[in-house]
Tab-separated table of C-alpha atoms in Angstrom:
chain	number	residue	atom	x	y	z
C	267	UNK	CA	-98.652	233.130	-43.501
C	268	UNK	CA	-95.608	234.988	-42.172
C	269	UNK	CA	-96.346	238.552	-41.249
C	270	UNK	CA	-97.021	241.161	-38.627
C	271	UNK	CA	-100.629	241.857	-37.711
C	272	UNK	CA	-102.302	244.536	-39.799
C	273	UNK	CA	-105.769	245.935	-39.002
C	274	UNK	CA	-108.528	244.564	-41.235
C	275	UNK	CA	-109.639	248.058	-42.252
C	276	UNK	CA	-113.149	247.924	-40.810
C	277	UNK	CA	-114.794	251.128	-39.590
C	278	UNK	CA	-118.597	251.176	-39.552
C	279	UNK	CA	-120.588	254.411	-39.552
C	280	UNK	CA	-121.800	253.756	-36.005
C	281	UNK	CA	-118.263	253.114	-34.719
C	282	UNK	CA	-117.012	256.333	-36.319
C	283	UNK	CA	-119.887	258.316	-34.782
C	284	UNK	CA	-119.197	256.811	-31.343
C	285	UNK	CA	-115.508	257.656	-31.544
C	286	UNK	CA	-116.188	261.150	-32.881
C	287	UNK	CA	-118.730	261.750	-30.117
C	288	UNK	CA	-116.267	260.807	-27.377
C	289	UNK	CA	-113.507	262.799	-29.072
C	290	UNK	CA	-115.657	265.921	-29.489
C	291	UNK	CA	-116.759	265.909	-25.832
C	292	UNK	CA	-113.130	265.465	-24.760
C	293	UNK	CA	-112.040	268.274	-27.125
C	294	UNK	CA	-114.512	270.718	-25.576
C	295	UNK	CA	-113.767	269.850	-21.951
C	296	UNK	CA	-109.984	269.555	-22.272
C	297	UNK	CA	-109.591	272.785	-24.257
C	298	UNK	CA	-111.478	274.764	-21.593
C	299	UNK	CA	-109.462	273.102	-18.811
C	300	UNK	CA	-106.266	273.918	-20.716
C	301	UNK	CA	-107.076	277.639	-20.872
C	302	UNK	CA	-108.122	277.744	-17.202
C	303	UNK	CA	-104.838	276.132	-16.088
C	304	UNK	CA	-102.707	278.313	-18.350
C	305	UNK	CA	-104.392	281.434	-16.922
C	306	UNK	CA	-104.015	280.285	-13.323
C	307	UNK	CA	-100.290	279.547	-13.824
C	308	UNK	CA	-99.053	281.733	-16.724
C	309	UNK	CA	-95.636	280.072	-16.980
C	310	UNK	CA	-94.440	279.153	-20.476
C	311	UNK	CA	-93.051	275.761	-19.405
C	312	UNK	CA	-96.192	274.901	-17.473
C	313	UNK	CA	-98.323	275.910	-20.464
C	314	UNK	CA	-96.166	273.747	-22.745
C	315	UNK	CA	-96.687	270.807	-20.379
C	316	UNK	CA	-100.436	271.458	-20.394
C	317	UNK	CA	-100.495	271.557	-24.215
C	318	UNK	CA	-98.619	268.240	-24.333
C	319	UNK	CA	-101.039	266.747	-21.797
C	320	UNK	CA	-104.007	268.038	-23.797
C	321	UNK	CA	-102.768	266.227	-26.909
C	322	UNK	CA	-102.077	262.997	-25.009
C	323	UNK	CA	-105.393	262.977	-23.139
C	324	UNK	CA	-107.309	263.754	-26.314
C	325	UNK	CA	-105.555	260.858	-28.032
C	326	UNK	CA	-106.571	258.584	-25.142
C	327	UNK	CA	-110.187	259.717	-25.502
C	328	UNK	CA	-110.131	258.894	-29.221
C	329	UNK	CA	-108.465	255.573	-28.378
C	330	UNK	CA	-111.313	254.795	-25.972
C	331	UNK	CA	-113.810	255.431	-28.764
C	332	UNK	CA	-111.817	253.170	-31.086
C	333	UNK	CA	-111.842	250.433	-28.447
C	334	UNK	CA	-115.599	250.711	-27.869
C	335	UNK	CA	-116.470	251.099	-31.550
C	336	UNK	CA	-114.081	248.317	-32.607
C	337	UNK	CA	-112.439	250.399	-35.332
C	338	UNK	CA	-109.714	248.455	-37.179
C	339	UNK	CA	-108.781	251.085	-39.702
C	340	UNK	CA	-105.624	253.164	-39.246
C	341	UNK	CA	-106.706	255.863	-41.696
C	342	UNK	CA	-110.032	256.317	-39.911
C	343	UNK	CA	-108.245	256.520	-36.555
C	344	UNK	CA	-105.835	259.171	-37.867
C	345	UNK	CA	-108.610	261.255	-39.447
C	346	UNK	CA	-110.725	261.165	-36.268
C	347	UNK	CA	-107.724	262.082	-34.089
C	348	UNK	CA	-106.847	264.918	-36.459
C	349	UNK	CA	-110.424	266.263	-36.501
C	350	UNK	CA	-110.646	266.169	-32.698
C	351	UNK	CA	-107.220	267.767	-32.359
C	352	UNK	CA	-108.200	270.605	-34.693
C	353	UNK	CA	-111.450	271.080	-32.789
C	354	UNK	CA	-109.616	271.205	-29.446
C	355	UNK	CA	-107.132	273.775	-30.794
C	356	UNK	CA	-109.948	275.860	-32.249
C	357	UNK	CA	-112.083	275.651	-29.101
C	358	UNK	CA	-109.268	276.714	-26.797
C	359	UNK	CA	-108.916	279.827	-28.950
C	360	UNK	CA	-112.674	280.444	-28.875
C	361	UNK	CA	-112.719	280.212	-25.079
C	362	UNK	CA	-109.506	282.215	-24.618
C	363	UNK	CA	-110.625	284.996	-26.941
C	364	UNK	CA	-114.090	285.225	-25.391
C	365	UNK	CA	-112.555	285.458	-21.908
C	366	UNK	CA	-109.898	288.024	-22.877
C	367	UNK	CA	-112.431	290.337	-24.527
C	368	UNK	CA	-115.054	289.922	-21.813
C	369	UNK	CA	-115.783	292.807	-19.443
C	370	UNK	CA	-114.164	291.175	-16.402
C	371	UNK	CA	-111.469	289.189	-18.183
C	372	UNK	CA	-110.397	285.876	-16.643
C	373	UNK	CA	-112.144	285.403	-13.303
C	374	UNK	CA	-114.262	282.822	-11.528
C	375	UNK	CA	-116.388	285.607	-10.070
C	376	UNK	CA	-119.049	285.571	-12.767
C	377	UNK	CA	-122.761	286.142	-12.329
C	378	UNK	CA	-125.266	283.956	-14.166
C	379	UNK	CA	-125.884	286.782	-16.637
C	380	UNK	CA	-122.154	287.154	-17.293
C	381	UNK	CA	-121.782	283.414	-17.801
C	382	UNK	CA	-124.634	283.448	-20.302
C	383	UNK	CA	-122.968	286.311	-22.140
C	384	UNK	CA	-119.645	284.455	-22.155
C	385	UNK	CA	-121.313	281.371	-23.642
C	386	UNK	CA	-123.080	283.555	-26.212
C	387	UNK	CA	-119.750	285.149	-27.168
C	388	UNK	CA	-118.154	281.703	-27.499
C	389	UNK	CA	-120.990	280.546	-29.732
C	390	UNK	CA	-120.648	283.647	-31.896
C	391	UNK	CA	-116.869	283.241	-32.261
C	392	UNK	CA	-117.216	279.525	-32.982
C	393	UNK	CA	-119.532	280.299	-35.905
C	394	UNK	CA	-117.465	283.269	-37.159
C	395	UNK	CA	-113.843	282.120	-37.576
C	396	UNK	CA	-112.994	285.228	-39.598
C	397	UNK	CA	-113.804	287.505	-36.663
C	398	UNK	CA	-111.952	285.148	-34.311
C	399	UNK	CA	-108.830	285.295	-36.480
C	400	UNK	CA	-108.906	289.118	-36.604
C	401	UNK	CA	-109.092	289.230	-32.826
C	402	UNK	CA	-106.231	286.714	-32.582
C	403	UNK	CA	-104.136	289.016	-34.780
C	404	UNK	CA	-104.975	291.911	-32.457
C	405	UNK	CA	-103.901	289.815	-29.456
C	406	UNK	CA	-100.672	288.966	-31.253
C	407	UNK	CA	-99.849	292.663	-31.622
C	408	UNK	CA	-100.056	293.320	-27.876
C	409	UNK	CA	-98.974	289.863	-26.608
C	410	UNK	CA	-100.825	287.427	-24.385
C	411	UNK	CA	-98.164	286.627	-21.774
C	412	UNK	CA	-94.714	287.691	-20.648
C	413	UNK	CA	-91.492	285.865	-19.847
C	414	UNK	CA	-89.760	286.764	-16.589
C	415	UNK	CA	-87.334	289.616	-17.126
C	416	UNK	CA	-88.883	290.782	-20.400
C	417	UNK	CA	-92.021	292.418	-21.743
C	418	UNK	CA	-94.993	290.767	-23.388
C	419	UNK	CA	-94.189	288.185	-26.050
C	420	UNK	CA	-95.733	289.307	-29.338
C	421	UNK	CA	-95.244	289.316	-33.094
C	422	UNK	CA	-93.364	286.566	-34.936
C	423	UNK	CA	-92.096	284.907	-31.755
C	424	UNK	CA	-95.647	284.541	-30.463
C	425	UNK	CA	-96.787	283.085	-33.810
C	426	UNK	CA	-93.968	280.511	-33.507
C	427	UNK	CA	-95.059	279.631	-29.966
C	428	UNK	CA	-98.665	279.238	-31.119
C	429	UNK	CA	-97.496	277.044	-34.005
C	430	UNK	CA	-95.629	274.851	-31.527
C	431	UNK	CA	-98.762	274.666	-29.403
C	432	UNK	CA	-100.747	273.562	-32.466
C	433	UNK	CA	-98.203	270.877	-33.407
C	434	UNK	CA	-98.023	269.506	-29.869
C	435	UNK	CA	-101.806	269.216	-29.516
C	436	UNK	CA	-102.381	267.694	-32.960
C	437	UNK	CA	-99.241	265.560	-32.871
C	438	UNK	CA	-99.972	264.200	-29.396
C	439	UNK	CA	-103.468	263.075	-30.304
C	440	UNK	CA	-102.238	261.490	-33.552
C	441	UNK	CA	-99.360	259.593	-31.932
C	442	UNK	CA	-101.542	258.146	-29.174
C	443	UNK	CA	-104.327	257.153	-31.560
C	444	UNK	CA	-101.911	255.601	-34.102
C	445	UNK	CA	-100.100	253.516	-31.476
C	446	UNK	CA	-103.201	252.708	-29.441
C	447	UNK	CA	-105.944	250.127	-29.689
C	448	UNK	CA	-106.309	250.332	-33.470
C	449	UNK	CA	-102.905	248.682	-33.895
C	450	UNK	CA	-103.679	245.810	-31.462
C	451	UNK	CA	-104.734	242.352	-32.733
C	452	UNK	CA	-108.466	241.829	-33.226
C	453	UNK	CA	-110.337	238.539	-33.530
C	454	UNK	CA	-112.582	238.796	-36.568
C	455	UNK	CA	-113.981	235.384	-35.654
C	456	UNK	CA	-115.218	236.554	-32.239
C	457	UNK	CA	-115.706	240.217	-33.165
C	458	UNK	CA	-113.632	241.211	-30.139
C	459	UNK	CA	-110.205	242.583	-29.296
C	460	UNK	CA	-107.696	239.905	-28.473
C	461	UNK	CA	-106.383	239.881	-24.909
C	462	UNK	CA	-102.807	239.494	-23.732
C	463	UNK	CA	-102.262	236.280	-21.815
C	464	UNK	CA	-101.110	236.772	-18.225
C	465	UNK	CA	-98.602	236.352	-16.769
C	466	UNK	CA	-96.166	236.948	-19.608
C	467	UNK	CA	-93.828	234.007	-20.311
C	468	UNK	CA	-90.169	234.845	-19.627
C	469	UNK	CA	-87.448	233.711	-22.018
C	470	UNK	CA	-83.703	234.344	-22.439
C	471	UNK	CA	-82.639	237.749	-23.801
C	472	UNK	CA	-83.134	237.992	-27.581
C	473	UNK	CA	-79.813	239.181	-29.007
C	474	UNK	CA	-80.477	238.250	-32.650
C	475	UNK	CA	-83.940	239.216	-33.862
C	476	UNK	CA	-83.560	237.655	-37.330
C	477	UNK	CA	-82.427	234.316	-35.933
C	478	UNK	CA	-85.307	234.327	-33.446
C	479	UNK	CA	-87.853	235.038	-36.179
C	480	UNK	CA	-86.300	232.349	-38.349
C	481	UNK	CA	-86.890	229.851	-35.531
C	482	UNK	CA	-90.542	230.888	-35.450
C	483	UNK	CA	-90.823	230.476	-39.213
C	484	UNK	CA	-89.546	226.930	-38.742
C	485	UNK	CA	-92.307	226.426	-36.149
C	486	UNK	CA	-89.911	226.091	-33.222
C	487	UNK	CA	-92.347	227.374	-30.628
C	488	UNK	CA	-90.274	226.019	-27.747
C	489	UNK	CA	-88.401	229.338	-27.739
C	490	UNK	CA	-91.624	231.076	-26.657
C	491	UNK	CA	-92.279	228.853	-23.658
C	492	UNK	CA	-91.711	230.126	-20.155
C	493	UNK	CA	-88.197	229.833	-18.695
C	494	UNK	CA	-88.505	230.682	-14.957
C	495	UNK	CA	-84.710	230.903	-14.594
C	496	UNK	CA	-84.553	233.710	-17.175
C	497	UNK	CA	-85.484	236.333	-14.587
C	498	UNK	CA	-82.293	235.554	-12.669
C	499	UNK	CA	-80.184	236.631	-15.627
C	500	UNK	CA	-78.824	240.193	-16.063
C	501	UNK	CA	-81.177	240.585	-19.039
C	502	UNK	CA	-84.167	238.601	-20.205
C	503	UNK	CA	-87.195	238.917	-22.485
C	504	UNK	CA	-90.961	238.883	-22.041
C	505	UNK	CA	-93.354	237.228	-24.492
C	506	UNK	CA	-96.776	238.829	-24.885
C	507	UNK	CA	-99.262	236.387	-26.413
C	508	UNK	CA	-102.448	237.848	-27.918
C	509	UNK	CA	-105.359	235.446	-28.185
C	510	UNK	CA	-109.140	235.176	-28.097
C	511	UNK	CA	-111.039	232.181	-26.768
C	512	UNK	CA	-112.270	229.975	-29.599
C	513	UNK	CA	-110.095	231.707	-32.204
C	514	UNK	CA	-107.089	229.587	-33.268
C	515	UNK	CA	-105.151	232.661	-34.450
C	516	UNK	CA	-102.413	233.947	-32.151
C	517	UNK	CA	-99.957	236.826	-32.291
C	518	UNK	CA	-96.881	237.431	-30.159
C	519	UNK	CA	-94.748	240.397	-29.201
C	520	UNK	CA	-91.310	240.093	-27.614
C	521	UNK	CA	-89.733	242.723	-25.378
C	522	UNK	CA	-86.171	242.667	-24.033
C	523	UNK	CA	-85.952	243.642	-20.365
C	524	UNK	CA	-83.016	245.052	-18.404
C	525	UNK	CA	-83.709	245.067	-14.637
C	526	UNK	CA	-82.558	247.972	-12.425
C	527	UNK	CA	-78.871	247.863	-11.518
C	528	UNK	CA	-76.307	250.365	-10.241
C	529	UNK	CA	-77.316	253.915	-11.117
C	530	UNK	CA	-80.131	252.663	-13.337
C	531	UNK	CA	-83.116	252.670	-10.979
C	532	UNK	CA	-85.764	251.787	-13.533
C	533	UNK	CA	-86.581	248.719	-15.606
C	534	UNK	CA	-85.644	249.294	-19.248
C	535	UNK	CA	-87.718	247.642	-21.953
C	536	UNK	CA	-86.988	247.519	-25.675
C	537	UNK	CA	-89.350	246.008	-28.214
C	538	UNK	CA	-87.854	243.264	-30.380
C	539	UNK	CA	-90.950	242.828	-32.574
C	540	UNK	CA	-94.692	243.276	-32.143
C	541	UNK	CA	-97.866	241.388	-33.086
C	542	UNK	CA	-96.166	238.635	-35.078
C	543	UNK	CA	-98.453	235.941	-36.473
C	544	UNK	CA	-97.400	232.507	-35.190
C	545	UNK	CA	-100.030	230.372	-36.896
C	546	UNK	CA	-103.243	228.690	-35.889
C	547	UNK	CA	-103.266	226.871	-32.550
C	548	UNK	CA	-99.485	226.903	-32.047
C	549	UNK	CA	-98.361	224.847	-29.003
C	550	UNK	CA	-97.565	227.802	-26.775
């Protein structure tokens, strides 16, 4: 066997429901928080940052559900992230529209009766997307915000901005979910996610990936063993070993590391390869 880890494809009904439940709750809460922040600070760059954060945080919520539900199916992860992203985008419009067309507009000074009416309006808009879309078109005609030094942004430009908002929210949740827990090695024997061994073994910098992999194919596992002196070199590599107690299967990832030097104040890491199968009970 000579291959990178691939998820087994398992996704039970209960695990999907758990992940969807967490994702839906996150979609509702994050979309409302997004609108509140964008109304408090109506700056286009701040709003763009909030939209990006909404997508990322939603992806993390879906990833948490995947971790708890033990989903090992990339397609299921993508579909769930997409559904939750669409719901978050839709809900932020429901909340925004209900607030904009309310008697007081955006304000925290709401009586209990006004809050009940706001929730009723949100429920109505949620169940009547056609009416919501007509009101969105009306908002597009007058604009929903302005850029310093100009009037309200409306028309085609506003549609483009809203499209970008949609892509950022959906794309962020998809990217995080795709690269999250679902892609990590799982022990089918123990029915548990494998854990990365700590601390990570340090080895000399990997300059030739193909040669390194060829050594692994020839079962030369000495190249994965810790070399304490490697950290004293200008560049070195870290070995991440994924394993589960009682399961002979192991996977490794290798990351090249460049320590801070000169004007570079941060550690730079570059993946060489990820989740490579190194056999059963290799001597590492």
